[in-house]
XYZ file of C-alpha atoms in Angstrom:
738
model
C 120.116 58.913 140.759
C 123.537 60.088 140.974
C 124.490 62.488 138.074
C 127.345 60.698 135.877
C 126.544 61.644 132.087
C 127.097 64.257 130.100
C 126.646 64.668 126.363
C 129.210 62.367 124.865
C 127.953 59.815 127.484
C 124.367 60.226 126.632
C 125.522 60.092 122.896
C 127.586 56.569 123.895
C 124.212 55.100 125.202
C 122.050 56.509 121.991
C 124.149 55.161 119.621
C 123.895 51.433 121.011
C 120.021 51.696 119.888
C 119.335 50.261 116.691
C 117.062 52.410 113.853
C 113.670 51.151 115.317
C 114.913 51.460 119.279
C 115.928 55.059 118.494
C 112.494 55.596 117.517
C 111.142 54.062 120.047
C 112.875 56.332 122.332
C 112.072 59.048 120.646
C 108.721 57.906 121.314
C 108.836 57.456 125.279
C 110.807 60.283 125.414
C 107.708 63.065 124.635
C 105.725 60.829 127.184
C 108.181 61.464 130.074
C 108.372 64.647 128.782
C 104.633 64.919 129.458
C 104.730 62.549 132.578
C 106.908 65.097 134.623
C 105.704 67.895 133.248
C 109.011 68.820 131.966
C 109.676 71.891 129.648
C 108.373 70.757 126.369
C 110.460 69.823 123.497
C 108.328 69.660 120.196
C 107.670 66.804 118.090
C 109.141 67.794 114.920
C 112.735 68.945 116.643
C 112.467 65.472 118.330
C 111.621 63.297 115.318
C 114.427 64.861 112.930
C 117.338 64.632 115.525
C 120.292 62.592 115.065
C 121.274 60.374 118.173
C 124.170 63.374 118.495
C 121.636 66.457 118.186
C 118.927 64.539 120.834
C 121.775 63.802 123.398
C 122.841 67.834 122.854
C 119.199 69.276 123.500
C 118.452 67.311 126.361
C 121.268 68.334 127.865
C 120.518 72.017 126.806
C 116.863 71.943 127.950
C 117.362 69.622 131.143
C 119.481 69.643 134.230
C 122.206 66.608 133.762
C 120.362 64.371 136.507
C 117.061 64.878 134.739
C 118.413 63.859 131.444
C 119.793 60.756 132.609
C 116.849 59.889 134.689
C 114.497 60.349 131.584
C 117.162 57.981 129.366
C 117.429 55.006 131.868
C 113.759 54.980 132.422
C 113.098 55.019 128.586
C 116.332 52.209 127.966
C 114.509 50.194 130.783
C 110.861 50.616 129.023
C 112.759 49.470 125.397
C 113.932 46.264 127.001
C 117.942 47.301 126.697
C 118.743 45.722 129.892
C 122.489 45.475 128.567
C 122.383 49.131 128.611
C 120.672 49.880 132.007
C 122.861 47.291 133.438
C 125.818 48.693 132.342
C 124.912 52.316 133.367
C 124.234 51.183 137.000
C 127.850 49.732 137.397
C 129.288 53.195 135.975
C 127.299 55.240 138.169
C 129.051 52.796 141.032
C 131.861 53.664 139.515
C 132.118 57.283 139.636
C 130.335 57.336 143.187
C 132.574 55.364 145.079
C 135.668 54.864 143.134
C 138.883 56.008 144.401
C 141.854 55.833 142.052
C 144.601 53.520 143.801
C 148.156 55.085 144.417
C 147.093 58.672 143.728
C 147.854 61.977 145.701
C 146.990 64.742 143.750
C 144.072 66.999 144.084
C 143.043 70.285 142.270
C 143.105 70.319 139.171
C 145.378 67.165 138.184
C 142.433 64.776 140.057
C 140.141 67.237 138.018
C 141.232 66.066 134.898
C 141.675 62.326 135.902
C 137.961 62.175 136.811
C 137.126 63.739 133.548
C 139.626 61.677 131.271
C 137.928 58.184 133.396
C 134.789 59.274 132.635
C 135.208 60.563 128.754
C 137.252 57.184 127.844
C 134.868 54.794 129.566
C 132.032 55.666 127.346
C 134.860 56.330 124.413
C 134.589 52.570 123.016
C 131.063 53.907 121.252
C 131.144 52.530 117.375
C 132.892 54.094 114.876
C 131.002 51.291 112.255
C 128.508 49.292 112.408
C 130.289 45.813 112.562
C 130.652 43.347 115.249
C 134.258 42.864 116.003
C 134.640 45.327 118.954
C 134.128 43.441 122.088
C 136.283 40.485 120.943
C 139.119 42.649 120.129
C 138.832 44.476 124.000
C 138.866 40.867 124.995
C 142.551 40.487 123.190
C 143.852 43.899 124.107
C 142.645 43.595 127.753
C 145.082 40.834 128.382
C 148.472 41.768 130.221
C 147.648 45.612 129.238
C 149.017 46.980 132.284
C 152.629 45.407 131.461
C 152.398 46.575 128.235
C 151.535 50.112 128.674
C 154.480 50.267 131.416
C 157.003 48.768 129.082
C 155.940 51.109 126.440
C 158.200 53.708 128.220
C 161.169 51.746 129.399
C 163.955 52.456 127.120
C 167.212 51.065 126.912
C 169.959 53.286 128.270
C 167.446 56.280 128.037
C 165.479 56.024 131.530
C 166.335 59.618 132.798
C 165.781 61.294 129.518
C 162.354 62.567 128.159
C 160.848 59.546 126.106
C 160.481 59.959 122.492
C 158.818 56.657 121.988
C 157.288 55.092 118.452
C 154.302 52.845 118.600
C 154.557 51.255 114.664
C 151.738 48.790 113.264
C 149.876 48.622 110.186
C 146.662 50.805 109.796
C 144.105 49.119 111.924
C 146.049 46.791 113.954
C 144.723 48.619 117.117
C 147.356 51.102 117.779
C 144.494 53.773 118.923
C 142.509 51.295 120.936
C 146.225 50.716 122.835
C 146.590 54.276 123.694
C 143.056 55.364 124.439
C 143.427 51.890 126.792
C 146.839 53.226 128.524
C 145.092 56.709 128.730
C 142.306 55.403 130.998
C 144.786 52.586 133.087
C 146.565 56.312 134.142
C 143.262 58.410 134.849
C 142.869 55.171 137.446
C 146.211 55.199 138.529
C 147.147 52.354 137.358
C 150.126 53.044 135.218
C 152.579 55.548 135.492
C 152.205 56.725 139.155
C 153.200 60.433 139.863
C 155.556 59.881 136.981
C 153.202 62.071 135.038
C 150.834 64.697 136.293
C 148.801 64.941 132.706
C 148.884 62.770 129.734
C 147.201 64.709 126.667
C 145.776 62.646 123.544
C 145.799 63.913 119.879
C 144.597 62.604 116.931
C 146.625 63.719 114.140
C 143.573 63.057 111.605
C 141.063 65.547 113.995
C 143.629 67.941 114.583
C 144.450 68.363 110.685
C 140.748 69.452 110.718
C 142.013 72.200 112.506
C 144.293 73.919 109.840
C 145.836 76.205 112.931
C 146.583 76.131 116.191
C 148.473 76.706 119.484
C 149.601 73.563 121.779
C 147.355 75.739 124.803
C 144.547 75.652 122.574
C 144.757 71.733 121.675
C 144.948 71.050 125.635
C 142.466 73.227 126.280
C 140.252 71.083 123.698
C 141.208 68.363 126.019
C 139.902 70.260 129.339
C 136.661 69.123 131.325
C 135.260 73.129 131.524
C 136.315 76.225 128.491
C 139.089 77.292 130.823
C 142.527 75.443 131.395
C 144.783 76.002 133.897
C 147.561 76.332 131.248
C 149.848 78.103 132.984
C 150.008 75.356 135.882
C 149.898 72.959 133.415
C 153.146 73.919 131.324
C 154.791 74.637 134.587
C 156.489 71.472 135.060
C 156.572 70.377 131.094
C 158.768 67.015 132.689
C 155.872 65.670 134.115
C 154.068 66.096 131.046
C 152.928 62.711 128.349
C 151.717 63.831 124.864
C 150.561 60.682 123.012
C 150.095 61.596 119.374
C 148.188 59.262 117.245
C 148.024 58.502 113.552
C 151.317 60.532 112.596
C 150.372 59.094 108.760
C 147.097 61.313 109.229
C 149.077 64.624 108.827
C 152.148 65.262 106.706
C 154.693 66.878 109.033
C 158.259 68.739 107.168
C 160.683 67.588 109.325
C 163.470 69.305 107.296
C 162.340 72.891 108.107
C 165.114 75.051 109.831
C 164.927 75.516 113.237
C 164.228 79.145 112.634
C 160.570 78.027 111.056
C 159.475 76.097 114.009
C 157.831 77.561 116.993
C 159.145 77.407 120.938
C 155.822 79.403 122.268
C 152.874 77.148 123.750
C 150.400 79.838 123.215
C 151.204 81.063 119.654
C 148.839 80.014 116.951
C 150.892 77.578 113.873
C 149.850 75.936 110.801
C 149.117 72.588 112.827
C 152.014 70.617 110.833
C 154.422 73.253 111.946
C 153.213 73.031 115.527
C 153.511 69.074 114.721
C 156.876 69.851 113.973
C 158.603 71.609 116.622
C 157.034 68.891 119.186
C 158.718 66.141 117.161
C 162.288 67.729 116.792
C 161.965 68.891 120.502
C 161.899 72.578 119.721
C 158.932 72.786 121.637
C 158.573 71.174 125.193
C 162.172 69.334 124.698
C 161.447 68.338 128.450
C 158.300 66.820 128.092
C 157.321 62.929 127.044
C 155.772 61.756 123.584
C 154.567 58.581 122.678
C 153.914 58.801 119.041
C 151.999 56.027 117.051
C 151.965 55.595 112.747
C 152.085 53.131 110.271
C 155.765 51.133 109.737
C 155.617 52.960 106.102
C 155.220 56.351 107.942
C 158.158 55.450 110.829
C 160.528 54.402 107.839
C 160.377 58.345 106.141
C 160.633 59.834 109.544
C 163.258 57.818 111.375
C 165.949 59.327 110.398
C 164.463 62.921 111.282
C 163.400 62.445 114.886
C 165.998 61.693 117.803
C 163.567 58.632 119.076
C 164.451 56.842 122.249
C 162.817 53.771 121.478
C 160.573 51.696 118.624
C 157.982 49.175 120.081
C 155.881 47.433 117.176
C 151.751 46.707 118.144
C 150.623 43.528 116.994
C 147.100 42.085 117.072
C 145.169 38.801 115.815
C 147.981 36.257 116.082
C 147.003 32.786 114.382
C 145.328 31.322 117.505
C 143.051 34.524 117.859
C 142.230 35.158 113.971
C 140.879 31.351 114.155
C 138.838 31.729 117.533
C 137.530 34.622 115.760
C 136.309 32.637 113.043
C 134.914 29.645 114.852
C 132.841 32.414 117.221
C 131.310 34.485 114.010
C 130.568 31.153 112.053
C 129.589 29.078 114.910
C 129.025 25.625 112.726
C 132.985 24.437 113.226
C 133.130 22.677 110.201
C 132.302 26.188 108.041
C 134.657 27.768 110.105
C 137.285 25.477 109.531
C 136.734 25.197 106.189
C 137.236 29.277 105.798
C 139.533 29.782 108.254
C 141.868 27.194 106.095
C 140.983 28.975 102.870
C 142.503 32.142 104.669
C 145.916 30.378 106.231
C 146.659 28.680 102.643
C 146.839 32.567 101.195
C 149.661 34.280 102.813
C 148.802 38.093 102.078
C 144.828 37.288 102.828
C 146.110 35.993 106.253
C 148.558 38.933 106.877
C 145.520 40.885 106.563
C 143.556 39.481 109.220
C 146.311 40.385 112.059
C 144.083 43.833 111.366
C 140.910 43.026 113.565
C 138.677 45.355 110.800
C 139.827 43.608 108.257
C 139.801 40.430 109.942
C 136.223 40.725 110.698
C 135.859 42.154 107.022
C 137.235 38.530 105.715
C 135.564 36.840 107.830
C 132.300 37.977 107.340
C 132.398 38.347 102.994
C 133.498 34.287 103.569
C 130.276 33.607 105.501
C 128.356 35.474 103.304
C 129.749 33.527 100.523
C 129.437 29.974 101.539
C 125.905 30.693 103.061
C 124.339 31.917 99.718
C 126.093 28.967 97.617
C 129.183 30.952 96.299
C 132.647 29.975 95.596
C 134.611 30.603 98.517
C 137.626 29.567 96.885
C 137.897 32.122 94.322
C 137.231 34.808 96.347
C 140.600 33.854 97.988
C 142.333 33.461 95.287
C 143.384 37.462 95.641
C 143.043 40.195 97.877
C 141.345 42.300 95.272
C 138.476 39.732 94.508
C 137.907 39.420 98.297
C 137.569 43.270 99.015
C 135.257 43.486 95.760
C 133.169 40.552 96.626
C 132.928 42.146 100.657
C 132.077 46.098 99.194
C 129.757 44.808 96.177
C 127.604 42.465 98.725
C 126.779 45.260 100.694
C 125.153 47.437 98.183
C 123.024 44.405 96.770
C 120.253 43.333 99.324
C 120.203 39.238 99.842
C 116.689 39.156 98.227
C 118.210 40.603 95.129
C 120.328 39.462 92.445
C 121.480 42.927 91.077
C 121.917 46.555 93.110
C 119.536 49.207 92.802
C 120.358 52.448 90.570
C 120.634 54.292 93.721
C 123.533 51.740 95.005
C 125.014 51.887 91.825
C 125.406 55.324 91.979
C 126.260 55.837 96.000
C 129.379 53.047 95.348
C 130.554 55.327 92.543
C 129.811 58.449 94.637
C 132.279 56.537 97.189
C 134.864 55.735 94.571
C 135.285 59.141 93.743
C 135.462 60.195 96.942
C 138.368 57.983 97.847
C 140.511 58.973 95.048
C 139.950 62.357 95.732
C 141.132 61.570 99.305
C 144.097 59.300 97.911
C 145.489 62.505 96.331
C 144.361 64.926 99.076
C 146.235 62.683 101.855
C 142.314 63.134 103.505
C 140.880 59.978 105.373
C 138.690 61.811 107.050
C 135.951 63.583 105.098
C 133.238 66.365 106.048
C 129.966 66.196 104.270
C 130.918 69.187 101.665
C 133.752 66.567 100.431
C 130.804 64.165 100.183
C 128.320 66.358 98.606
C 131.339 67.253 95.647
C 131.436 63.705 94.819
C 127.579 62.571 94.271
C 126.866 61.678 97.896
C 123.511 62.887 98.701
C 122.824 63.656 102.773
C 119.988 60.997 102.224
C 122.740 58.418 100.916
C 124.844 58.767 104.389
C 122.748 56.939 106.778
C 122.393 53.727 104.207
C 126.558 54.086 104.064
C 126.649 53.996 108.050
C 124.053 51.096 108.242
C 126.120 49.241 105.938
C 129.210 49.614 107.286
C 131.251 51.027 104.541
C 131.709 54.929 106.116
C 132.070 55.184 109.928
C 131.022 58.352 112.460
C 133.843 60.387 113.788
C 132.654 61.287 117.319
C 134.968 63.981 117.552
C 133.677 65.809 115.093
C 130.036 66.020 113.944
C 129.476 65.365 110.862
C 132.939 63.675 109.176
C 132.908 60.193 107.965
C 135.467 57.764 107.303
C 136.069 54.339 105.465
C 135.968 51.389 107.152
C 139.742 50.858 106.595
C 141.961 52.594 104.659
C 142.418 49.819 102.062
C 138.819 49.677 101.672
C 139.437 53.407 100.407
C 142.186 52.081 98.308
C 140.383 49.509 96.894
C 137.292 52.174 95.965
C 139.525 54.370 94.724
C 141.033 51.914 92.236
C 137.915 51.135 91.039
C 136.950 54.682 90.009
C 139.996 54.055 87.387
C 137.714 51.742 85.656
C 134.741 53.589 86.067
C 135.777 57.290 84.758
C 139.096 59.135 83.674
C 140.503 61.192 86.558
C 139.907 64.479 83.746
C 136.144 64.082 84.721
C 136.652 63.967 88.299
C 135.297 67.185 90.279
C 138.580 67.581 91.685
C 141.519 68.783 89.902
C 143.774 67.049 92.208
C 143.306 63.888 91.086
C 145.950 62.655 88.402
C 146.267 59.976 85.270
C 146.178 56.626 86.121
C 149.800 56.228 84.467
C 150.748 59.000 87.510
C 149.276 56.653 90.091
C 151.180 53.820 89.045
C 154.450 55.821 88.434
C 153.936 57.351 92.635
C 152.861 54.211 93.948
C 155.922 52.275 92.480
C 158.574 54.589 93.653
C 156.540 55.158 97.156
C 155.925 58.934 96.954
C 153.022 58.318 98.873
C 153.529 56.323 101.933
C 150.052 56.099 102.346
C 149.034 54.221 99.512
C 149.772 50.700 100.539
C 147.561 48.713 98.196
C 146.436 51.194 95.765
C 148.578 49.786 92.421
C 147.826 46.131 93.842
C 144.247 46.724 93.878
C 144.045 48.587 89.926
C 146.172 45.867 88.421
C 144.091 42.923 90.584
C 140.839 44.747 89.244
C 142.174 44.039 85.683
C 141.662 39.923 86.254
C 138.832 39.110 83.731
C 136.870 37.932 87.040
C 137.163 40.872 88.640
C 136.213 43.352 84.816
C 133.142 40.713 85.137
C 131.872 41.544 88.590
C 132.336 44.922 87.857
C 130.425 45.227 84.451
C 127.468 43.284 86.214
C 126.981 45.484 89.046
C 127.395 48.706 87.118
C 125.407 47.696 84.146
C 128.245 49.309 81.724
C 131.021 48.277 79.710
C 134.644 49.272 81.417
C 137.389 50.856 79.684
C 139.949 48.036 78.035
C 142.397 50.614 77.319
C 143.805 50.765 80.915
C 146.101 47.301 80.728
C 148.109 48.336 77.725
C 148.087 52.076 79.678
C 150.016 50.644 82.232
C 152.161 48.156 80.215
C 153.548 51.107 78.260
C 154.118 52.774 81.720
C 156.407 49.570 82.683
C 158.335 49.734 79.204
C 159.170 53.308 79.617
C 160.998 52.025 82.938
C 163.077 49.634 80.333
C 166.292 50.880 79.825
C 166.330 54.320 82.277
C 168.092 53.160 85.035
C 167.793 56.217 86.871
C 164.220 55.203 86.763
C 164.816 51.879 88.074
C 166.800 52.496 90.809
C 163.385 54.501 92.054
C 161.188 51.806 91.986
C 160.650 50.091 95.219
C 160.638 46.258 93.863
C 158.207 45.130 96.116
C 155.287 47.031 94.953
C 156.019 45.937 91.730
C 155.880 42.351 92.876
C 152.609 42.843 94.910
C 151.104 44.538 91.306
C 152.177 41.618 89.244
C 151.046 39.267 91.175
C 147.733 40.300 91.783
C 146.692 40.571 87.854
C 147.240 36.962 87.416
C 148.754 37.093 84.097
C 151.839 35.160 83.495
C 152.350 36.282 79.991
C 151.899 39.896 81.409
C 154.084 39.027 84.491
C 156.728 37.546 82.033
C 156.655 40.808 79.410
C 157.092 43.480 82.398
C 159.797 41.414 84.306
C 161.835 41.284 81.357
C 162.158 45.116 81.051
C 163.626 45.121 84.173
C 167.777 45.140 84.533
C 167.832 46.410 88.266
C 165.410 45.597 90.940
C 165.627 46.818 94.220
C 163.705 45.099 97.057
C 162.943 44.192 100.843
C 160.935 41.607 101.847
C 159.879 42.183 105.513
C 157.788 38.983 106.319
C 157.343 35.517 104.336
C 154.195 36.807 102.475
C 156.555 39.531 100.843
C 159.193 36.573 100.153
C 156.471 34.615 98.287
C 155.765 37.500 96.175
C 159.005 38.097 95.380
C 160.263 34.848 94.572
C 156.625 34.431 92.083
C 157.796 37.399 90.160
C 161.954 36.334 90.301
C 161.546 33.193 88.950
C 160.230 34.882 85.602
C 163.116 37.170 84.957
C 166.073 36.991 82.703
C 167.453 40.417 82.093
C 168.506 41.409 85.623
C 172.278 42.688 85.932
C 171.794 44.140 88.921
C 169.670 43.074 91.909
C 169.736 44.678 95.314
C 167.807 42.774 98.547
C 166.616 42.498 102.024
C 164.928 39.939 104.168
C 165.766 41.032 107.237
C 165.229 38.458 109.777
C 162.482 36.370 107.460
C 165.015 33.618 106.895
C 166.322 33.126 110.451
C 162.846 33.164 111.970
C 162.039 29.981 113.715
C 158.853 28.082 113.105
C 157.788 24.622 113.019
C 159.291 22.126 110.583
C 156.388 22.282 107.888
C 157.061 26.324 107.978
C 160.547 26.429 107.831
C 160.393 23.652 104.503
C 157.913 26.098 103.016
C 160.343 28.990 103.498
C 163.233 26.803 101.880
C 161.400 26.235 98.741
C 160.177 29.859 98.868
C 163.941 31.113 98.959
C 164.831 28.572 96.407
C 162.293 29.471 93.877
C 163.627 33.348 94.433
C 167.526 32.626 93.949
C 166.203 30.796 90.192
C 166.428 34.130 89.675
C 170.458 33.554 89.130
C 170.048 30.577 86.875
C 167.768 32.863 84.224
C 169.439 36.027 84.837
C 173.128 35.327 84.208
C 174.182 38.820 83.377
C 173.977 39.844 87.159
C 177.007 41.797 87.724
C 175.972 43.027 90.642
C 174.393 41.721 94.021
C 173.772 43.806 97.240
C 172.498 41.937 100.042
C 171.331 44.365 103.246
C 169.905 44.112 106.649
C 169.688 40.505 106.468
C 169.852 37.188 108.784
C 170.495 33.778 107.064
C 170.641 30.609 108.330
C 172.526 27.713 107.469
C 170.359 26.295 104.660
C 169.671 29.683 103.352
C 173.196 30.630 102.797
C 173.891 27.026 101.045
C 171.089 27.494 98.639
C 172.172 30.894 97.473
C 175.761 29.026 97.149
C 174.422 26.262 95.221
C 173.174 29.042 92.289
C 176.351 31.291 92.260
C 179.224 28.981 92.393
C 179.165 28.121 88.621
C 181.930 29.571 86.510
C 179.053 30.473 83.882
C 177.674 33.156 86.719
C 179.903 36.524 86.193
C 178.806 38.143 89.341
C 181.493 41.464 89.428
C 180.476 42.975 92.395
C 179.032 41.952 95.995
C 177.795 43.593 98.774
C 176.861 42.094 102.011
C 175.948 45.049 104.307
C 174.722 43.771 107.508
C 174.384 40.719 107.364
C 174.725 38.207 109.635
C 175.463 34.180 109.412
C 174.080 31.559 111.864
C 175.409 27.948 111.677
C 177.986 26.824 109.304
C 178.756 30.148 107.187
C 181.713 28.244 105.004
C 179.475 28.181 101.892
C 179.514 31.976 102.131
C 183.291 32.733 101.906
C 183.295 29.842 99.642
C 181.553 32.162 97.211
C 183.812 34.645 97.269
C 186.035 32.332 95.304
C 183.996 33.267 92.482
C 186.458 33.717 89.590
C 184.886 36.857 88.104
C 184.601 38.735 91.445
C 186.203 41.840 91.850
C 185.025 44.340 94.402
C 183.999 43.026 98.012
C 181.918 45.169 100.562
C 181.093 43.433 103.974
C 180.320 46.772 105.654
C 178.236 46.314 109.034
C 178.553 43.088 108.562
C 179.450 41.527 112.484
C 182.717 38.774 111.467
C 183.696 36.890 114.495
C 188.036 36.107 114.797
C 187.550 32.872 113.232
C 185.165 34.317 110.139
C 188.175 37.103 109.506
C 190.860 34.711 109.767
C 188.882 32.182 106.828
C 188.387 35.720 104.636
C 191.770 36.492 104.634
C 192.777 32.508 103.815
C 190.365 33.064 101.001
C 191.915 36.220 99.763
C 195.098 34.915 99.750
C 194.025 32.099 97.626
C 195.555 32.500 94.141
C 191.870 31.859 92.138
C 190.710 34.872 94.375
C 190.285 38.149 91.999
C 189.256 40.279 94.115
C 190.823 43.567 94.003
C 188.736 45.896 96.498
C 188.050 45.080 99.721
C 185.201 47.812 101.826
């Protein structure tokens, strides 16, 4: 049989076996070795070997052909026909394939062949979840066109590319980039454009502490000695794909003298990465960078990127199809999907494939055991906690075992440490430090709470960063930060302030989950699971923190309003919400989608103390949709504008980066036109109007308005004329126009 497999290929097939099949595999392996009269391996060594250990052991003791022939025969014996068929196809592919359009030979061809073989097997499951095949099906559509478009930048085609691919964590950026690499290795994209493409994941690179670029390239090479000099001789023919920038802190403010231009020189990996991103190193090469929107927002002013692309995964149709595939029962599938569709936050989360699986699986289990899926879908915290607690309680049991309690408590401690140290990939030492035993790891992998990183042995990640966040939030209800084994973990008050001020861009839900866990129903769930009372002082502590913001204008300026709205809507305590909102004299927020607008409207309609409001709704108010969606959007906008009735002392209104359709600007005008509303300063920066915008210019005639700033807002010739007419009116009191 042709040899096509290596350690990572063999490992992939072994990882596809369940626990019983893997034990059976080991038993047949000993029989095969005896039958073929090969070098003996002790049963003790085989029995204790993990999948990775066994793959390495086979390739160490036997030739590739021998190792694979035995593996293939055993797969047939344990009736894994799917795996033997796949292997047969891949062997044929390796033997017969000839990349289309490729004229390179020597090292470039060697590297392409290695990459194709490696990436063919790189779809192994990190998690024990059943959605990978469906994700692949969604991503395969029009892949090659998508890949080519990634590196087409308007007006910059002749320059080296520096393209950002942004998207929510877990939305599929890594899969897209690895599929791109596979397509390149097969000669399907970027033909003759790049001699080499190299993929670096920041979370993996971070584990190295220090490295040179030459070392990183060598790690990707099929043999121990990479031809570095040849590879770097044509830097314009190199494409570097740098994934998960949020996984590493890069200081892009460093002086040029602190950076490095020597590809052979070993540097702290953060300096190495900064040198590449600022083009101090290899300025002629092209870069494709992936990260979350929050990290991109932090970096965009410091990197000269040629284009920004947005990764999208599951649309409404894909989510609905997946629910029907998982449930099979059409009525139950539609019931569950409808619950998700009615909750805009939950629906937004389901656009991330792994989280879609988590939500659908959680609801399926809840329905099957006669639970209440409606209450589970009320808030995102409720769904996350229901899913996590269910993983630790066997279906036949009513309560968790002591071991399960300890395992989850250890995970919560680990998660909290990770949030404070910006760590999302954990070694076994970190697990042990937080009370997770080596014997616990197989269980945590089997239930899907942890996944294994294949690039680094014995390194683990949570199912999704948001799952790590909810576990970290649970830690704060179980223990005080002073009881944590790591001094990096700070108090819950510090968590709140840092979350609201967006100090750590990777804290997407942490504060929201802490507030969500204060709901009575969530407290009861945790008390039942852990069998002990939780701290009753946390809500008071959080309110005291928020109260300190009152009257502190400088602090209020730093608060991200959207983070505050997310926290307050998750606690579902209207009295608490009103108390907090009436501590606020100024609020600044950006609503990036309909879900954000809902949260803003819910909180602002309870506020009566504002003096300054600054917001951006981007293109949310001008998005096209069916009549039902547009009606819901306008109702939501109307609710938000009601803040101008309750907070009659607003002096400053700042609108930035916003597109208004005609109904939206008319609603805003209706709320601001009353003489009793004493607006003094109106700032409309980069604001666009669609349809009849006379209402906006009528608004300017508000007799109390003295300052008007229209910076970066495009006005047509007729709109400029209309503005001049308004300014010439006797009742207009504007003293300064910017």
